[in-house]
Tab-separated table of C-alpha atoms and ligand atoms in Angstrom:
chain	number	residue	atom	x	y	z
A	15	MET	CA	-74.186	-77.120	-52.033
A	16	SER	CA	-72.735	-73.492	-51.706
A	17	LEU	CA	-74.001	-70.286	-51.606
A	18	ILE	CA	-72.175	-67.847	-53.885
A	19	VAL	CA	-72.065	-64.558	-54.840
A	20	GLN	CA	-71.046	-63.473	-58.703
A	21	LYS	CA	-70.493	-60.049	-59.842
A	22	PHE	CA	-70.777	-59.632	-63.871
A	23	GLY	CA	-69.336	-56.241	-65.140
A	24	GLY	CA	-70.430	-53.759	-67.947
A	25	THR	CA	-69.232	-55.703	-70.646
A	26	SER	CA	-70.135	-58.999	-69.292
A	27	VAL	CA	-74.005	-57.612	-69.719
A	28	GLY	CA	-73.448	-55.207	-72.709
A	29	THR	CA	-76.052	-56.440	-74.834
A	30	ILE	CA	-79.266	-58.764	-74.476
A	31	GLU	CA	-77.290	-61.193	-75.815
A	32	LYS	CA	-74.772	-61.271	-73.460
A	33	ILE	CA	-77.583	-61.062	-70.722
A	34	GLN	CA	-78.718	-63.928	-72.042
A	35	ASN	CA	-75.572	-65.478	-71.727
A	36	VAL	CA	-74.983	-64.537	-68.084
A	37	ALA	CA	-78.317	-65.983	-66.964
A	38	LYS	CA	-77.294	-69.414	-68.595
A	39	LYS	CA	-74.207	-69.078	-66.858
A	40	VAL	CA	-76.004	-68.284	-63.630
A	41	ALA	CA	-78.652	-71.248	-64.630
A	42	GLY	CA	-75.535	-73.549	-64.682
A	43	PHE	CA	-74.777	-72.940	-61.039
A	44	ARG	CA	-77.959	-73.694	-60.015
A	45	ASP	CA	-78.177	-76.908	-61.759
A	46	GLN	CA	-75.202	-77.913	-60.033
A	47	GLY	CA	-77.330	-76.931	-56.609
A	48	HIS	CA	-75.781	-73.615	-55.509
A	49	ASP	CA	-77.555	-70.638	-53.935
A	50	VAL	CA	-76.717	-67.817	-56.364
A	51	VAL	CA	-76.803	-64.085	-55.704
A	52	VAL	CA	-76.149	-61.959	-58.594
A	53	ALA	CA	-74.713	-58.275	-58.383
A	54	VAL	CA	-74.562	-56.462	-62.032
A	55	SER	CA	-73.292	-53.551	-63.689
A	56	ALA	CA	-74.991	-51.210	-65.750
A	57	MET	CA	-74.436	-52.240	-69.518
A	58	SER	CA	-71.099	-51.053	-71.091
A	59	GLY	CA	-71.052	-47.358	-71.819
A	60	GLU	CA	-74.227	-46.455	-69.786
A	61	THR	CA	-72.696	-45.159	-66.527
A	62	ASN	CA	-70.518	-42.639	-69.132
A	63	ARG	CA	-73.061	-41.836	-71.013
A	64	LEU	CA	-75.435	-40.811	-67.869
A	65	ILE	CA	-72.056	-38.766	-66.504
A	66	GLY	CA	-71.612	-37.173	-70.089
A	67	MET	CA	-75.607	-35.812	-69.664
A	68	ALA	CA	-74.929	-34.482	-66.212
A	69	ASN	CA	-71.652	-32.782	-67.361
A	70	GLU	CA	-73.934	-31.458	-69.954
A	71	MET	CA	-76.582	-29.796	-67.879
A	72	GLN	CA	-73.880	-28.639	-65.004
A	73	ASP	CA	-70.495	-28.052	-64.857
A	74	GLN	CA	-70.045	-29.125	-61.537
A	75	PRO	CA	-72.870	-31.838	-61.101
A	76	ASP	CA	-75.368	-31.667	-58.158
A	77	PRO	CA	-73.833	-34.851	-56.539
A	78	ARG	CA	-77.032	-35.747	-54.763
A	79	GLU	CA	-78.714	-35.693	-58.280
A	80	MET	CA	-75.681	-37.319	-59.833
A	81	ASP	CA	-76.579	-40.443	-57.914
A	82	VAL	CA	-80.033	-40.851	-59.143
A	83	LEU	CA	-79.043	-40.135	-62.272
A	84	VAL	CA	-75.888	-42.956	-62.449
A	85	SER	CA	-77.731	-45.260	-60.539
A	86	THR	CA	-80.497	-45.777	-62.969
A	87	GLY	CA	-77.901	-48.072	-65.598
A	88	GLU	CA	-77.966	-50.983	-62.995
A	89	GLN	CA	-81.296	-50.940	-62.622
A	90	VAL	CA	-81.929	-51.773	-66.136
A	91	THR	CA	-79.507	-54.553	-66.228
A	92	ILE	CA	-81.141	-56.189	-62.804
A	93	ALA	CA	-84.624	-56.425	-64.625
A	94	LEU	CA	-83.047	-57.377	-67.910
A	95	LEU	CA	-81.418	-60.449	-66.078
A	96	CYS	CA	-84.002	-61.314	-64.295
A	97	MET	CA	-86.438	-61.576	-67.298
A	98	ALA	CA	-83.608	-63.845	-69.291
A	99	LEU	CA	-83.651	-65.815	-66.216
A	100	LYS	CA	-87.159	-66.443	-66.542
A	101	ASN	CA	-87.145	-67.334	-69.897
A	102	ILE	CA	-85.048	-70.059	-69.407
A	103	GLY	CA	-86.899	-71.464	-66.329
A	104	TYR	CA	-85.181	-69.983	-63.552
A	105	ASP	CA	-87.132	-68.123	-60.730
A	106	ALA	CA	-85.095	-65.082	-59.792
A	107	ARG	CA	-86.121	-61.676	-58.515
A	108	SER	CA	-84.562	-58.098	-58.766
A	109	TYR	CA	-83.785	-55.443	-55.918
A	110	THR	CA	-82.113	-52.301	-56.550
A	111	GLY	CA	-79.746	-51.662	-53.734
A	112	GLY	CA	-82.188	-49.519	-51.596
A	113	GLN	CA	-84.777	-52.311	-51.769
A	114	VAL	CA	-82.209	-54.599	-50.010
A	115	SER	CA	-81.273	-52.209	-47.592
A	116	ILE	CA	-77.417	-51.468	-48.771
A	117	VAL	CA	-77.357	-48.614	-46.164
A	118	THR	CA	-74.061	-46.330	-47.006
A	119	ASP	CA	-72.652	-43.221	-45.436
A	120	SER	CA	-74.337	-39.954	-47.151
A	121	SER	CA	-71.092	-39.077	-49.626
A	122	HIS	CA	-72.474	-38.733	-53.324
A	123	THR	CA	-70.637	-40.453	-55.711
A	124	LYS	CA	-68.189	-42.074	-53.209
A	125	ALA	CA	-70.316	-43.394	-50.780
A	126	ARG	CA	-68.996	-46.302	-48.488
A	127	ILE	CA	-71.518	-49.204	-47.289
A	128	GLN	CA	-72.190	-49.452	-43.764
A	129	GLU	CA	-74.460	-52.292	-43.626
A	130	ILE	CA	-77.039	-54.726	-45.382
A	131	ASP	CA	-79.606	-56.645	-44.396
A	132	ASP	CA	-79.639	-59.904	-45.529
A	133	LYS	CA	-82.850	-60.996	-44.605
A	134	LYS	CA	-85.229	-60.703	-47.660
A	135	ILE	CA	-81.971	-61.821	-49.748
A	136	HIS	CA	-82.306	-65.166	-47.545
A	137	ASP	CA	-86.085	-65.224	-47.768
A	138	ASP	CA	-85.832	-65.526	-51.615
A	139	LEU	CA	-83.031	-68.194	-51.867
A	140	ASP	CA	-84.885	-70.277	-49.370
A	141	ALA	CA	-87.644	-69.869	-51.920
A	142	GLY	CA	-85.272	-71.124	-54.855
A	143	ARG	CA	-84.617	-67.953	-56.263
A	144	VAL	CA	-81.840	-66.034	-57.832
A	145	VAL	CA	-81.656	-62.915	-56.063
A	146	VAL	CA	-80.391	-59.968	-58.694
A	147	VAL	CA	-78.997	-56.885	-56.896
A	148	ALA	CA	-78.141	-53.724	-58.609
A	149	GLY	CA	-74.427	-52.689	-57.815
A	150	PHE	CA	-73.122	-49.615	-57.406
A	151	GLN	CA	-75.628	-48.292	-55.503
A	152	GLY	CA	-77.232	-48.069	-51.915
A	153	VAL	CA	-79.114	-45.427	-49.696
A	154	ASP	CA	-77.918	-43.460	-47.163
A	155	GLU	CA	-79.995	-43.340	-43.790
A	156	SER	CA	-82.227	-40.875	-44.911
A	157	GLY	CA	-83.073	-42.891	-48.002
A	158	ASN	CA	-81.263	-40.369	-50.311
A	159	ILE	CA	-79.829	-42.380	-53.296
A	160	THR	CA	-76.154	-43.082	-52.941
A	161	THR	CA	-73.246	-44.706	-55.347
A	162	LEU	CA	-70.419	-46.195	-54.795
A	163	GLY	CA	-67.724	-44.707	-56.977
A	164	ARG	CA	-66.477	-46.014	-60.672
A	165	GLY	CA	-66.140	-49.657	-60.539
A	166	GLY	CA	-68.516	-49.895	-57.501
A	167	SER	CA	-69.918	-53.162	-58.396
A	168	ASP	CA	-67.197	-54.754	-57.663
A	169	THR	CA	-67.797	-53.583	-54.134
A	170	THR	CA	-71.539	-54.133	-54.241
A	171	GLY	CA	-70.741	-57.865	-54.816
A	172	VAL	CA	-68.038	-58.383	-52.234
A	173	ALA	CA	-69.996	-56.847	-49.414
A	174	LEU	CA	-73.245	-59.174	-50.311
A	175	ALA	CA	-70.836	-61.835	-49.969
A	176	ALA	CA	-69.693	-60.785	-46.426
A	177	ALA	CA	-73.036	-59.786	-45.718
A	178	LEU	CA	-74.451	-63.207	-46.493
A	179	GLY	CA	-71.315	-65.362	-45.209
A	180	ALA	CA	-70.883	-66.735	-48.829
A	181	ASP	CA	-68.472	-69.367	-49.857
A	182	GLU	CA	-66.982	-67.728	-52.655
A	183	CYS	CA	-67.358	-64.040	-54.291
A	184	GLN	CA	-66.511	-64.773	-58.110
A	185	ILE	CA	-66.112	-61.556	-59.938
A	186	TYR	CA	-66.791	-62.321	-63.962
A	187	THR	CA	-65.479	-59.682	-66.386
A	188	ASP	CA	-63.901	-59.222	-69.674
A	189	VAL	CA	-60.348	-60.532	-69.008
A	190	ASP	CA	-59.725	-64.228	-67.685
A	191	GLY	CA	-58.179	-62.861	-64.334
A	192	VAL	CA	-55.746	-60.274	-62.873
A	193	TYR	CA	-52.252	-60.103	-64.775
A	194	THR	CA	-49.112	-58.762	-64.039
A	195	THR	CA	-50.323	-55.655	-65.828
A	196	ASP	CA	-53.450	-54.062	-67.817
A	197	PRO	CA	-53.049	-57.045	-70.750
A	198	ARG	CA	-54.574	-54.681	-72.828
A	199	VAL	CA	-51.332	-52.472	-72.523
A	200	VAL	CA	-48.688	-55.034	-72.387
A	201	ALA	CA	-49.539	-58.267	-74.480
A	202	ARG	CA	-47.126	-60.114	-73.094
A	203	ALA	CA	-48.884	-59.455	-69.583
A	204	GLN	CA	-49.101	-62.934	-67.623
A	205	ARG	CA	-52.473	-64.004	-65.661
A	206	LEU	CA	-51.365	-64.938	-62.077
A	207	GLU	CA	-52.969	-67.878	-60.471
A	208	GLN	CA	-53.137	-65.919	-57.397
A	209	ILE	CA	-52.223	-63.002	-55.645
A	210	THR	CA	-51.859	-62.035	-51.934
A	211	PHE	CA	-54.772	-59.379	-50.823
A	212	GLU	CA	-52.090	-57.034	-49.677
A	213	GLU	CA	-50.138	-56.879	-53.577
A	214	MET	CA	-54.184	-56.685	-54.766
A	215	LEU	CA	-54.935	-53.868	-52.625
A	216	GLU	CA	-51.995	-52.162	-53.924
A	217	MET	CA	-52.429	-52.772	-57.316
A	218	ALA	CA	-56.257	-51.531	-56.700
A	219	SER	CA	-54.945	-48.725	-55.001
A	220	LEU	CA	-52.372	-47.866	-57.715
A	221	GLY	CA	-55.181	-47.668	-60.720
A	222	SER	CA	-55.412	-51.304	-62.137
A	223	LYS	CA	-59.184	-51.507	-62.179
A	224	VAL	CA	-59.749	-54.771	-62.478
A	225	LEU	CA	-60.880	-54.772	-59.049
A	226	GLN	CA	-62.100	-51.493	-57.242
A	227	ILE	CA	-60.007	-50.719	-53.677
A	228	ARG	CA	-62.825	-51.171	-51.883
A	229	ALA	CA	-63.992	-54.343	-52.928
A	230	VAL	CA	-60.276	-55.683	-52.131
A	231	GLU	CA	-60.225	-53.941	-48.659
A	232	PHE	CA	-63.711	-55.259	-47.620
A	233	ALA	CA	-62.732	-59.021	-48.993
A	234	GLY	CA	-59.675	-58.616	-46.861
A	235	LYS	CA	-61.901	-57.533	-43.956
A	236	TYR	CA	-64.287	-59.553	-43.713
A	237	LYS	CA	-62.150	-62.785	-45.324
A	238	VAL	CA	-64.284	-63.304	-48.345
A	239	PRO	CA	-62.888	-65.727	-50.782
A	240	LEU	CA	-62.412	-64.169	-53.890
A	241	ARG	CA	-61.876	-64.744	-57.694
A	242	VAL	CA	-61.571	-63.067	-60.625
A	243	LEU	CA	-62.767	-64.835	-63.611
A	244	SER	CA	-63.964	-64.300	-67.102
A	245	THR	CA	-67.179	-64.693	-68.461
A	246	PHE	CA	-66.163	-65.676	-71.736
A	247	LYS	CA	-63.975	-68.250	-71.392
A	248	GLU	CA	-63.644	-71.093	-68.987
A	249	GLY	CA	-60.601	-71.359	-66.719
A	250	PRO	CA	-59.491	-71.041	-63.053
A	251	GLY	CA	-59.338	-67.261	-63.082
A	252	THR	CA	-57.329	-65.557	-60.222
A	253	LEU	CA	-57.438	-66.260	-56.525
A	254	ILE	CA	-56.797	-63.709	-54.072
A	255	THR	CA	-55.609	-65.288	-51.205
A	256	LEU	CA	-55.440	-64.134	-47.307
A	257	ASP	CA	-51.835	-64.764	-46.585
A	258	GLU	CA	-48.122	-64.659	-48.226
A	259	GLU	CA	-47.778	-68.316	-47.042
A	260	ASP	CA	-50.547	-69.412	-49.108
A	261	SER	CA	-48.522	-68.794	-51.789
A	262	THR	CA	-47.291	-72.162	-53.703
A	263	MET	CA	-45.282	-70.406	-56.129
A	264	GLU	CA	-41.799	-68.533	-55.399
A	265	GLN	CA	-42.414	-64.844	-54.678
A	266	PRO	CA	-40.799	-62.714	-57.554
A	267	VAL	CA	-39.759	-59.543	-55.928
A	268	VAL	CA	-41.865	-57.577	-58.033
A	269	SER	CA	-45.601	-59.139	-59.330
A	270	GLY	CA	-46.996	-56.404	-61.253
A	271	ILE	CA	-47.194	-52.948	-62.585
A	272	ALA	CA	-49.930	-50.596	-62.026
A	273	PHE	CA	-50.503	-47.379	-63.360
A	274	ASN	CA	-53.262	-44.439	-62.996
A	275	ARG	CA	-54.135	-42.259	-65.945
A	276	ASP	CA	-56.323	-39.988	-63.892
A	277	GLU	CA	-53.613	-37.940	-61.929
A	278	ALA	CA	-53.405	-34.244	-61.738
A	279	LYS	CA	-50.207	-32.135	-60.189
A	280	VAL	CA	-50.777	-29.303	-57.817
A	281	SER	CA	-47.770	-27.117	-56.878
A	282	VAL	CA	-47.732	-24.061	-54.468
A	283	LEU	CA	-44.403	-22.453	-54.641
A	284	GLY	CA	-42.561	-20.248	-52.202
A	285	VAL	CA	-44.885	-20.634	-49.235
A	286	PRO	CA	-43.177	-19.670	-46.237
A	287	GLU	CA	-41.081	-22.208	-44.363
A	288	ALA	CA	-42.876	-22.634	-41.026
A	289	PRO	CA	-44.877	-25.341	-39.109
A	290	GLY	CA	-48.167	-25.677	-40.036
A	291	VAL	CA	-48.001	-24.815	-43.384
A	292	ALA	CA	-48.298	-27.962	-45.221
A	293	ALA	CA	-51.136	-28.955	-42.949
A	294	GLN	CA	-52.512	-25.827	-43.446
A	295	ILE	CA	-52.779	-26.508	-47.305
A	296	LEU	CA	-53.385	-30.472	-47.074
A	297	SER	CA	-56.099	-30.247	-44.431
A	298	ALA	CA	-58.198	-27.756	-46.326
A	299	VAL	CA	-58.028	-30.182	-49.396
A	300	GLY	CA	-58.976	-32.977	-47.601
A	301	ASP	CA	-61.915	-31.347	-45.445
A	302	ALA	CA	-63.484	-30.805	-48.989
A	303	ASN	CA	-62.929	-34.559	-49.393
A	304	ILE	CA	-60.779	-34.546	-52.033
A	305	GLU	CA	-58.282	-37.423	-51.976
A	306	ILE	CA	-54.233	-36.288	-51.974
A	307	ASP	CA	-52.222	-39.059	-53.066
A	308	VAL	CA	-48.286	-38.057	-53.897
A	309	ILE	CA	-47.115	-35.200	-51.675
A	310	VAL	CA	-43.319	-34.161	-52.251
A	311	GLN	CA	-41.864	-30.835	-50.579
A	312	ASN	CA	-38.641	-29.220	-51.219
A	313	THR	CA	-37.247	-26.403	-49.636
A	314	SER	CA	-35.589	-23.402	-51.567
A	315	ALA	CA	-31.498	-22.954	-51.411
A	316	ASP	CA	-32.034	-20.295	-48.753
A	317	LYS	CA	-34.382	-21.993	-46.402
A	318	LYS	CA	-36.823	-19.351	-46.340
A	319	THR	CA	-39.682	-20.715	-48.604
A	320	ASN	CA	-40.958	-24.320	-49.569
A	321	ASP	CA	-42.440	-25.832	-53.008
A	322	LEU	CA	-45.470	-28.123	-51.788
A	323	THR	CA	-46.367	-30.269	-54.849
A	324	PHE	CA	-49.408	-33.062	-54.423
A	325	THR	CA	-51.580	-35.072	-56.940
A	326	VAL	CA	-55.280	-35.736	-56.856
A	327	ASN	CA	-57.937	-37.302	-59.289
A	328	ARG	CA	-57.939	-34.899	-62.731
A	329	THR	CA	-61.921	-35.099	-61.661
A	330	GLU	CA	-61.073	-32.988	-58.668
A	331	LEU	CA	-58.243	-30.821	-59.854
A	332	SER	CA	-60.389	-27.829	-60.582
A	333	LYS	CA	-61.879	-28.120	-57.032
A	334	ALA	CA	-58.462	-28.593	-55.584
A	335	GLN	CA	-57.101	-25.717	-57.263
A	336	ALA	CA	-59.919	-23.241	-56.351
A	337	ILE	CA	-58.987	-24.418	-52.540
A	338	VAL	CA	-55.201	-24.117	-52.916
A	339	GLU	CA	-55.165	-20.699	-54.673
A	340	LYS	CA	-57.237	-19.282	-51.452
A	341	ILE	CA	-54.558	-20.406	-48.980
A	342	ALA	CA	-51.856	-19.488	-51.094
A	343	ALA	CA	-52.805	-15.955	-51.553
A	344	ASP	CA	-53.430	-15.912	-47.447
A	345	LEU	CA	-50.168	-16.942	-47.479
A	346	ASN	CA	-48.639	-14.613	-49.794
A	347	ALA	CA	-47.107	-17.632	-51.629
A	348	ALA	CA	-45.417	-17.060	-55.065
A	349	SER	CA	-47.636	-19.287	-57.400
A	350	VAL	CA	-50.085	-22.128	-57.966
A	351	ASP	CA	-49.122	-24.498	-60.887
A	352	VAL	CA	-51.291	-27.591	-62.029
A	353	ASP	CA	-50.585	-29.581	-64.774
A	354	ASP	CA	-53.095	-32.408	-65.592
A	355	SER	CA	-51.098	-34.406	-68.112
A	356	ILE	CA	-49.182	-36.553	-65.706
A	357	THR	CA	-49.663	-40.374	-64.779
A	358	LYS	CA	-48.170	-42.678	-62.169
A	359	VAL	CA	-46.835	-45.825	-62.679
A	360	SER	CA	-45.836	-48.229	-59.865
A	361	VAL	CA	-44.175	-51.438	-58.948
A	362	VAL	CA	-45.773	-53.724	-56.648
A	363	GLY	CA	-44.873	-56.865	-55.051
A	364	VAL	CA	-44.310	-58.114	-51.193
A	365	GLY	CA	-41.101	-59.796	-52.282
A	366	MET	CA	-39.563	-56.178	-52.358
A	367	ARG	CA	-39.870	-56.320	-48.347
A	368	SER	CA	-36.591	-58.692	-48.376
A	369	HIS	CA	-35.114	-57.227	-51.468
A	370	ALA	CA	-33.105	-54.264	-52.171
A	371	GLY	CA	-32.068	-52.613	-54.954
A	372	VAL	CA	-35.793	-52.293	-56.528
A	373	ALA	CA	-35.718	-48.555	-56.751
A	374	SER	CA	-32.931	-48.194	-58.737
A	375	LYS	CA	-33.526	-51.071	-61.398
A	376	MET	CA	-36.830	-48.993	-61.666
A	377	PHE	CA	-35.232	-45.602	-62.270
A	378	LYS	CA	-32.891	-46.926	-64.342
A	379	ALA	CA	-35.184	-48.658	-66.869
A	380	LEU	CA	-36.646	-45.348	-67.168
A	381	ALA	CA	-33.867	-43.747	-67.760
A	382	ASP	CA	-32.938	-45.654	-70.169
A	383	GLU	CA	-35.997	-44.919	-72.486
A	384	GLY	CA	-35.442	-41.615	-71.393
A	385	ILE	CA	-38.344	-40.605	-69.147
A	386	ASN	CA	-37.926	-38.338	-66.666
A	387	ILE	CA	-39.546	-38.919	-63.068
A	388	GLN	CA	-41.129	-35.830	-61.495
A	389	MET	CA	-42.010	-37.279	-58.448
A	390	ILE	CA	-41.314	-40.488	-56.139
A	391	SER	CA	-43.555	-42.339	-53.564
A	392	THR	CA	-42.676	-45.494	-52.005
A	393	SER	CA	-44.172	-47.744	-49.336
A	394	GLU	CA	-42.778	-51.287	-47.839
A	395	ILE	CA	-44.361	-53.181	-50.906
A	396	LYS	CA	-44.414	-50.469	-53.611
A	397	ILE	CA	-42.879	-47.954	-55.706
A	398	SER	CA	-44.649	-45.430	-57.542
A	399	VAL	CA	-43.316	-42.543	-60.049
A	400	ILE	CA	-45.074	-39.774	-61.637
A	401	ILE	CA	-44.268	-39.071	-65.107
A	402	ASP	CA	-45.448	-37.060	-68.163
A	403	GLU	CA	-48.628	-39.261	-69.499
A	404	ARG	CA	-46.998	-39.421	-73.075
A	405	TYR	CA	-44.268	-42.086	-71.797
A	406	LEU	CA	-47.083	-43.924	-69.728
A	407	GLU	CA	-47.137	-47.144	-72.251
A	408	LEU	CA	-43.373	-46.563	-72.946
A	409	ALA	CA	-42.992	-46.915	-68.912
A	410	VAL	CA	-44.936	-49.642	-68.020
A	411	ARG	CA	-43.862	-51.777	-71.252
A	412	ALA	CA	-39.969	-51.399	-69.941
A	413	LEU	CA	-40.638	-51.965	-66.314
A	414	HIS	CA	-42.705	-55.139	-67.127
A	415	THR	CA	-39.533	-56.294	-69.311
A	416	SER	CA	-36.671	-55.184	-66.986
A	417	PHE	CA	-38.456	-56.996	-63.909
A	418	GLY	CA	-38.573	-60.078	-65.711
A	419	LEU	CA	-42.509	-60.252	-65.959
A	420	ASP	CA	-42.903	-60.880	-69.503
A	421	LYS	CA	-44.644	-64.097	-71.196
A	422	GLU	CA	-42.444	-66.052	-73.385
A	423	ALA	CA	-43.171	-65.725	-77.004
A	424	GLU	CA	-45.634	-68.671	-77.979
A	425	ALA	CA	-43.835	-71.071	-80.171
B	524	LIG	P1	-65.492	-54.813	-65.368
B	524	LIG	O1	-66.700	-53.626	-66.450
B	524	LIG	O2	-65.911	-56.199	-65.716
B	524	LIG	O3	-65.832	-54.356	-64.060
B	524	LIG	P2	-63.227	-53.320	-65.630
B	524	LIG	O4	-63.059	-52.677	-67.442
B	524	LIG	O5	-63.902	-52.418	-64.480
B	524	LIG	O6	-64.395	-54.776	-65.935
B	524	LIG	O7	-61.961	-54.166	-65.143
B	524	LIG	C1	-61.450	-54.934	-66.433
B	524	LIG	C2	-60.747	-54.295	-67.234
B	524	LIG	O8	-59.205	-54.019	-65.909
B	524	LIG	C3	-59.695	-55.417	-68.309
B	524	LIG	O9	-60.587	-55.276	-69.414
B	524	LIG	C4	-58.301	-54.603	-68.241
B	524	LIG	O10	-58.101	-53.955	-69.102
B	524	LIG	C5	-58.335	-53.638	-66.958
B	524	LIG	N1	-57.124	-53.941	-66.080
B	524	LIG	C6	-56.061	-53.232	-65.390
B	524	LIG	N2	-55.025	-53.704	-65.277
B	524	LIG	C7	-55.379	-54.756	-65.220
B	524	LIG	C8	-54.582	-56.383	-64.395
B	524	LIG	N3	-53.609	-56.238	-64.193
B	524	LIG	N4	-55.354	-57.415	-64.611
B	524	LIG	C9	-56.152	-57.954	-65.555
B	524	LIG	N5	-57.100	-56.571	-66.215
B	524	LIG	C10	-56.651	-55.263	-65.624
B	525	LIG	N1	-71.280	-48.872	-63.526
B	525	LIG	C1	-70.481	-48.179	-62.474
B	525	LIG	C2	-69.166	-47.819	-63.379
B	525	LIG	O1	-69.290	-47.880	-64.566
B	525	LIG	C3	-69.849	-49.468	-61.430
B	525	LIG	C4	-69.634	-50.317	-61.750
B	525	LIG	O2	-69.393	-51.097	-63.353
B	525	LIG	O3	-68.878	-51.285	-61.202
B	525	LIG	O4	-68.542	-47.475	-62.815
B	526	LIG	MG1	-64.925	-52.898	-63.127
C-alpha cells in the first residue's frame, strides 16, 4: 500500500461527467489499497471567466480581492468531486487551501507555499477517507486568501506530496505525458518516457505549461517522484527523473522545444554609458515584483550611450513601462519603446553541455525560414531567441525538425 497524491487539471474536471470519471479513477486506486490525496483545479475555463470579470471591474484589479475571486473556482470542484466519490460509495472530504493550512507568503496572485500542516489530512486518511484539496490556493500568515499563479494547482499537488512524504505525485492532464514540444502545435511531437528535472525545469520556465515551474522546483527540492499522465487514456506517461544517469536512453543533444507567447519587450534608448545605470532601471522593475527575463544591452558607436532592452510578462508590461518611463526621464534617456507582439522560442537539452554547434544550427534553421532573431539568451542547457510572434509556429516546427525530434510518420 502506498500514499499517492493525484492532481487533476481543469479539462479533466471540466464537466459533471468528467468529475464522475475522475471519481472512478480515484476509486480504482483506493480499491488497490492505496491512500489517495487529490488536488484539483477549477473546471476548465472558470479561472479565465473569473479573471475576465475582475478586468471588467478594474483596470488593474486589486490583488487581494483578485485572489478571493479566483480561488472560488477550485472550491466548486472539490465539493463536486467529493459528492461524486460518495455517490459511488467512497468516503471523502474536501478542504480549501486555508483549511489544511497551506501557508504562503503574501504575494497575491503569485504566492509561494511556505508550509503545510499535514495532520488533518493524515487523520482523514487514517479514517479511510479520500482527501480532496483545492489546488492553486493558500492563505498567508494573516489568513488572507492567496493564489499561486496560473497553473498553480500542479504546485499544490507536489507540495502536498512533499509534505505528506507521498510515494508518488501523479499529474493528470489532457495529454498523455511531456512531449518534445507542445503536441497541439507540432503534430509530430513525441512523448518522452522520461525527462530530467533539470530539463523539465527549463521547459517549464521557458513556457511549457504542462507543469508549473514551481511544481518542478518543489519536486526537485524535496525529491518527490513526479509523473505526468493522461486522465483519459491509460499509459505510463512521463517520469521526471532526478539524475541524468537515471536515463536509460541515449541523451539527445536537444530534448525539447519550448515557447512562451506571453513575452513583451521594453527598450530604453540612449541611456548614459555609466556604472549603475542598468542596475537602477532593472532594480526598479524588480522591486515592483515584476520578473525580468531576457536582457540585452548595446553600446552606441560613439560609446557615450547605451540601449537597454529587456522582456517581461505581457500582463506586467504597462506596469513595467510606467516605472521605466519615470527613470528614463530622470536619466535623460532618448526614448522608451515597448513591443507586445514578441515570443520566445527555446531549445533545451542536457546533451548541449557536451556538444558544440547547437546555437549555429538553431540560428540557421530560423534563417532558412526567413525568421529574424531580435534577442538571444543562453544557459548551459538551453538557447532562447526572441522573435516576432507571427513566426512562432513556423519557428517551433522548423526547430523540431532540424533537431531530429519529429515522430516518424505512422505507416
Ligand atoms: P491542466 O489543465 O491539466 O493543468 P494545462 O493546459 O495546464 O493542463 O497543461 C497541459 C497542456 O500543456 C497540454 O494540453 C499541451 O497543449 C500543453 N503543453 C505545452 N508544452 C507541452 C509539452 N512539451 N508536452 C506536453 N504538453 C505540453
Ligand atoms: N485554475 C488555475 C488556473 O487556471 C490553477 C490551475 O489550473 O492549475 O491557472
Ligand atoms: Mg496546468
